[in-house]
Amino acid sequence: MKNKTLSNRIVNELMEFIREGDFSVGEKLPNEYELSSLLGVSRNTIREALRSLASRNIIDIRQGAGTFISQKKGVADDPLGFSFIEDRRKLTQDLMQIRCIIEPQIAALAAQNATSHDIEILGNLCDELEALIRKRQDFTQKDMDFHTQLATCSQNIVMSNLIPVICEGITVFSSIVAESEFEQTIKSHREIFHAVHERRAADAQQAMLFHLLYNRNRFIQEKNQ
């Protein structure tokens, strides 16, 4: 119990160290020896605490390279237990409803709040997504990256933590719908990007809603065939 209490305390102290240090995603943390000296505990205790943070997607431990702030920023891979839902069609339908509620507003916030650098990254992702579609290659991951970056552009930390819902919605939809819609996907993402780039919040919101409703209608049509 004493060891468990110590480990929990060090996990909390490491979390505080990361917050106060304002570490960026991908930034390297001090090594185990340095953290051990800083917090006044053994390297074994530090190692155990780091493993705990890694299991929560707060840090990435890379053998031979060091410890880095995770891209997921502590967001669990399946925080809402989607992997345990057997009815994938029902899950797809319900996720699409939720996405129609939150993502148009994300797009509007992105148009209002994105930095120039944020928009540059979004534009690059739009280009990369389009290139994959033109080649008729799987673009699911790049699609998720685009929507993830939109949430980042919103500058709303709560929105960013809703990314697993959005990504799960994209993944499940891609696995359920038999045929990819190439040209409309290109057009929709371009319209969303241009609206964000030009700071047209209402247009970004409408473009996202149209994109999602278009996909929802495709899903319903296929379901009824």
CSV table of C-alpha atoms in Angstrom, one decimal:
chain,number,residue,atom,x,y,z
A,1,MET,CA,0.0,0.0,0.0
A,2,LYS,CA,2.9,2.3,0.8
A,3,ASN,CA,4.5,1.7,-2.6
A,4,LYS,CA,1.2,2.2,-4.3
A,5,THR,CA,0.7,5.5,-2.5
A,6,LEU,CA,4.2,6.6,-3.5
A,7,SER,CA,3.7,5.6,-7.1
A,8,ASN,CA,0.4,7.5,-7.3
A,9,ARG,CA,2.0,10.6,-5.8
A,10,ILE,CA,4.8,10.5,-8.3
A,11,VAL,CA,2.3,10.1,-11.2
A,12,ASN,CA,0.5,13.2,-9.9
A,13,GLU,CA,3.8,15.1,-9.5
A,14,LEU,CA,4.9,14.2,-13.1
A,15,MET,CA,1.5,15.4,-14.4
A,16,GLU,CA,2.0,18.7,-12.6
A,17,PHE,CA,5.6,18.9,-14.0
A,18,ILE,CA,4.3,18.4,-17.5
A,19,ARG,CA,1.5,21.0,-17.1
A,20,GLU,CA,3.8,23.6,-15.5
A,21,GLY,CA,6.5,22.9,-18.1
A,22,ASP,CA,4.0,23.6,-20.9
A,23,PHE,CA,5.4,20.7,-22.9
A,24,SER,CA,4.2,20.5,-26.5
A,25,VAL,CA,3.0,17.4,-28.3
A,26,GLY,CA,6.0,15.3,-29.4
A,27,GLU,CA,8.4,17.2,-27.0
A,28,LYS,CA,10.9,15.0,-25.1
A,29,LEU,CA,10.8,14.8,-21.4
A,30,PRO,CA,14.0,14.7,-19.2
A,31,ASN,CA,15.4,11.2,-18.8
A,32,GLU,CA,14.7,8.8,-15.9
A,33,TYR,CA,17.9,9.9,-14.0
A,34,GLU,CA,17.0,13.6,-14.3
A,35,LEU,CA,13.4,13.0,-13.2
A,36,SER,CA,14.6,10.8,-10.3
A,37,SER,CA,16.8,13.6,-9.1
A,38,LEU,CA,14.1,16.2,-9.6
A,39,LEU,CA,11.4,14.3,-7.6
A,40,GLY,CA,13.7,12.7,-5.1
A,41,VAL,CA,12.7,9.1,-5.7
A,42,SER,CA,14.3,6.0,-7.2
A,43,ARG,CA,14.5,5.4,-11.0
A,44,ASN,CA,12.3,2.3,-10.5
A,45,THR,CA,9.6,4.5,-9.1
A,46,ILE,CA,9.9,7.0,-11.9
A,47,ARG,CA,9.8,4.1,-14.4
A,48,GLU,CA,6.6,2.8,-12.9
A,49,ALA,CA,5.0,6.2,-12.9
A,50,LEU,CA,6.0,6.7,-16.6
A,51,ARG,CA,4.4,3.4,-17.5
A,52,SER,CA,1.2,4.6,-15.8
A,53,LEU,CA,1.2,7.8,-17.8
A,54,ALA,CA,1.9,5.9,-21.0
A,55,SER,CA,-1.1,3.6,-20.4
A,56,ARG,CA,-3.2,6.7,-20.3
A,57,ASN,CA,-1.9,8.1,-23.6
A,58,ILE,CA,-0.2,11.0,-21.9
A,59,ILE,CA,3.3,10.1,-22.9
A,60,ASP,CA,4.9,7.8,-25.5
A,61,ILE,CA,7.9,5.7,-24.3
A,62,ARG,CA,10.2,4.9,-27.3
A,63,GLN,CA,12.9,2.4,-26.6
A,64,GLY,CA,16.3,3.9,-27.2
A,65,ALA,CA,14.9,7.3,-27.9
A,66,GLY,CA,13.3,8.5,-24.7
A,67,THR,CA,9.9,9.7,-23.4
A,68,PHE,CA,7.8,12.1,-25.4
A,69,ILE,CA,4.4,13.9,-24.9
A,70,SER,CA,1.8,11.8,-26.7
A,71,GLN,CA,-0.1,13.0,-29.7
A,72,LYS,CA,-3.3,11.9,-28.0
A,73,LYS,CA,-2.8,14.2,-25.0
A,74,GLY,CA,-4.3,11.7,-22.5
A,75,VAL,CA,-7.3,10.8,-24.7
A,76,ALA,CA,-8.1,7.1,-24.5
A,77,ASP,CA,-8.4,5.1,-27.7
A,78,ASP,CA,-11.9,4.0,-26.9
A,79,PRO,CA,-13.2,6.2,-24.1
A,80,LEU,CA,-16.9,5.5,-24.7
A,81,GLY,CA,-16.6,1.7,-25.2
A,82,PHE,CA,-17.5,1.7,-28.9
A,83,SER,CA,-15.6,-1.5,-29.6
A,84,PHE,CA,-18.1,-3.4,-27.4
A,85,ILE,CA,-21.1,-2.4,-29.4
A,86,GLU,CA,-22.1,-5.3,-31.6
A,87,ASP,CA,-24.7,-3.5,-33.8
A,88,ARG,CA,-22.3,-1.6,-36.1
A,89,ARG,CA,-25.1,-0.2,-38.3
A,90,LYS,CA,-26.9,1.3,-35.3
A,91,LEU,CA,-23.5,2.6,-34.0
A,92,THR,CA,-22.8,4.2,-37.4
A,93,GLN,CA,-26.2,5.9,-37.5
A,94,ASP,CA,-26.0,7.2,-33.9
A,95,LEU,CA,-22.4,8.4,-34.4
A,96,MET,CA,-23.5,10.3,-37.5
A,97,GLN,CA,-26.3,12.0,-35.5
A,98,ILE,CA,-23.7,13.1,-32.9
A,99,ARG,CA,-21.3,14.3,-35.5
A,100,CYS,CA,-24.1,16.4,-37.1
A,101,ILE,CA,-24.5,18.1,-33.7
A,102,ILE,CA,-20.9,18.9,-32.9
A,103,GLU,CA,-18.8,19.0,-36.1
A,104,PRO,CA,-20.5,22.0,-37.8
A,105,GLN,CA,-19.9,24.1,-34.7
A,106,ILE,CA,-16.3,22.8,-34.7
A,107,ALA,CA,-15.9,24.1,-38.3
A,108,ALA,CA,-17.4,27.5,-37.3
A,109,LEU,CA,-15.0,27.8,-34.4
A,110,ALA,CA,-12.1,26.8,-36.6
A,111,ALA,CA,-12.9,29.6,-39.0
A,112,GLN,CA,-13.1,32.1,-36.1
A,113,ASN,CA,-10.1,30.9,-34.0
A,114,ALA,CA,-7.5,29.1,-36.2
A,115,THR,CA,-4.0,30.5,-36.4
A,116,SER,CA,-2.3,30.9,-39.7
A,117,HIS,CA,-0.1,27.9,-38.9
A,118,ASP,CA,-3.2,25.8,-38.0
A,119,ILE,CA,-4.8,26.7,-41.4
A,120,GLU,CA,-1.6,25.9,-43.2
A,121,ILE,CA,-1.6,22.4,-41.7
A,122,LEU,CA,-5.3,22.0,-42.5
A,123,GLY,CA,-4.6,23.0,-46.2
A,124,ASN,CA,-1.7,20.5,-46.4
A,125,LEU,CA,-4.0,17.7,-45.1
A,126,CYS,CA,-6.7,18.7,-47.6
A,127,ASP,CA,-4.1,18.4,-50.4
A,128,GLU,CA,-2.9,15.0,-49.1
A,129,LEU,CA,-6.4,13.7,-48.7
A,130,GLU,CA,-7.3,14.8,-52.3
A,131,ALA,CA,-4.1,13.1,-53.6
A,132,LEU,CA,-5.1,9.8,-52.1
A,133,ILE,CA,-8.6,10.1,-53.4
A,134,ARG,CA,-7.4,10.9,-56.9
A,135,LYS,CA,-5.3,7.7,-56.8
A,136,ARG,CA,-8.3,5.8,-55.5
A,137,GLN,CA,-6.3,4.8,-52.4
A,138,ASP,CA,-7.6,4.3,-48.8
A,139,PHE,CA,-8.0,7.8,-47.4
A,140,THR,CA,-9.6,7.0,-44.1
A,141,GLN,CA,-6.7,7.9,-41.9
A,142,LYS,CA,-6.1,11.2,-43.8
A,143,ASP,CA,-9.8,12.0,-43.5
A,144,MET,CA,-9.5,11.5,-39.7
A,145,ASP,CA,-6.4,13.7,-39.7
A,146,PHE,CA,-8.3,16.5,-41.5
A,147,HIS,CA,-11.2,16.4,-39.0
A,148,THR,CA,-8.8,16.2,-36.1
A,149,GLN,CA,-6.9,19.3,-37.3
A,150,LEU,CA,-10.2,21.1,-37.6
A,151,ALA,CA,-10.8,20.4,-33.9
A,152,THR,CA,-7.3,21.7,-33.2
A,153,CYS,CA,-8.1,24.8,-35.2
A,154,SER,CA,-11.1,25.5,-33.0
A,155,GLN,CA,-8.7,26.3,-30.1
A,156,ASN,CA,-11.3,24.7,-27.9
A,157,ILE,CA,-9.6,22.1,-25.6
A,158,VAL,CA,-12.9,20.3,-25.0
A,159,MET,CA,-13.6,20.0,-28.7
A,160,SER,CA,-10.1,18.5,-29.2
A,161,ASN,CA,-11.0,15.8,-26.6
A,162,LEU,CA,-14.0,14.8,-28.6
A,163,ILE,CA,-11.8,13.5,-31.4
A,164,PRO,CA,-12.2,9.8,-30.6
A,165,VAL,CA,-16.0,10.2,-31.3
A,166,ILE,CA,-15.3,11.8,-34.6
A,167,CYS,CA,-12.6,9.3,-35.6
A,168,GLU,CA,-14.7,6.4,-34.6
A,169,GLY,CA,-17.6,7.8,-36.7
A,170,ILE,CA,-15.3,8.0,-39.8
A,171,THR,CA,-13.8,4.5,-39.3
A,172,VAL,CA,-17.2,2.8,-38.7
A,173,PHE,CA,-18.8,4.6,-41.7
A,174,SER,CA,-15.9,3.6,-44.0
A,175,SER,CA,-16.3,0.0,-42.9
A,176,ILE,CA,-20.1,-0.1,-43.4
A,177,VAL,CA,-20.5,1.8,-46.6
A,178,ALA,CA,-19.5,-0.3,-49.6
A,179,GLU,CA,-18.5,2.4,-52.1
A,180,SER,CA,-16.4,5.4,-51.5
A,181,GLU,CA,-17.7,8.7,-52.8
A,182,PHE,CA,-14.6,10.3,-54.3
A,183,GLU,CA,-15.6,13.6,-56.1
A,184,GLN,CA,-18.1,14.7,-53.5
A,185,THR,CA,-15.6,14.0,-50.7
A,186,ILE,CA,-13.0,16.2,-52.5
A,187,LYS,CA,-15.5,19.0,-53.0
A,188,SER,CA,-16.8,18.9,-49.5
A,189,HIS,CA,-13.4,19.0,-47.8
A,190,ARG,CA,-12.3,21.8,-50.1
A,191,GLU,CA,-15.3,23.9,-49.3
A,192,ILE,CA,-14.8,23.4,-45.6
A,193,PHE,CA,-11.1,24.3,-45.9
A,194,HIS,CA,-11.7,27.4,-48.0
A,195,ALA,CA,-14.4,28.7,-45.6
A,196,VAL,CA,-12.0,28.2,-42.6
A,197,HIS,CA,-9.2,29.8,-44.5
A,198,GLU,CA,-11.3,32.8,-45.4
A,199,ARG,CA,-12.7,33.1,-41.8
A,200,ARG,CA,-16.3,32.5,-43.0
A,201,ALA,CA,-17.7,30.8,-39.9
A,202,ALA,CA,-21.3,30.4,-41.1
A,203,ASP,CA,-20.2,29.0,-44.4
A,204,ALA,CA,-17.8,26.5,-42.7
A,205,GLN,CA,-20.6,25.4,-40.4
A,206,GLN,CA,-22.9,24.9,-43.4
A,207,ALA,CA,-20.3,23.1,-45.5
A,208,MET,CA,-19.6,20.7,-42.7
A,209,LEU,CA,-23.3,20.0,-42.1
A,210,PHE,CA,-23.8,19.4,-45.8
A,211,HIS,CA,-20.8,17.0,-45.9
A,212,LEU,CA,-22.2,15.0,-43.0
A,213,LEU,CA,-25.8,14.9,-44.2
A,214,TYR,CA,-24.7,13.8,-47.6
A,215,ASN,CA,-22.9,10.9,-46.0
A,216,ARG,CA,-25.9,10.2,-43.8
A,217,ASN,CA,-28.1,10.0,-46.9
A,218,ARG,CA,-25.7,7.6,-48.6
A,219,PHE,CA,-25.7,5.4,-45.5
A,220,ILE,CA,-29.6,5.4,-45.4
A,221,GLN,CA,-29.9,4.6,-49.1
A,222,GLU,CA,-27.4,1.7,-48.9
A,223,LYS,CA,-29.2,0.4,-45.7
A,224,ASN,CA,-32.5,0.4,-47.5
A,225,GLN,CA,-31.3,-1.4,-50.6
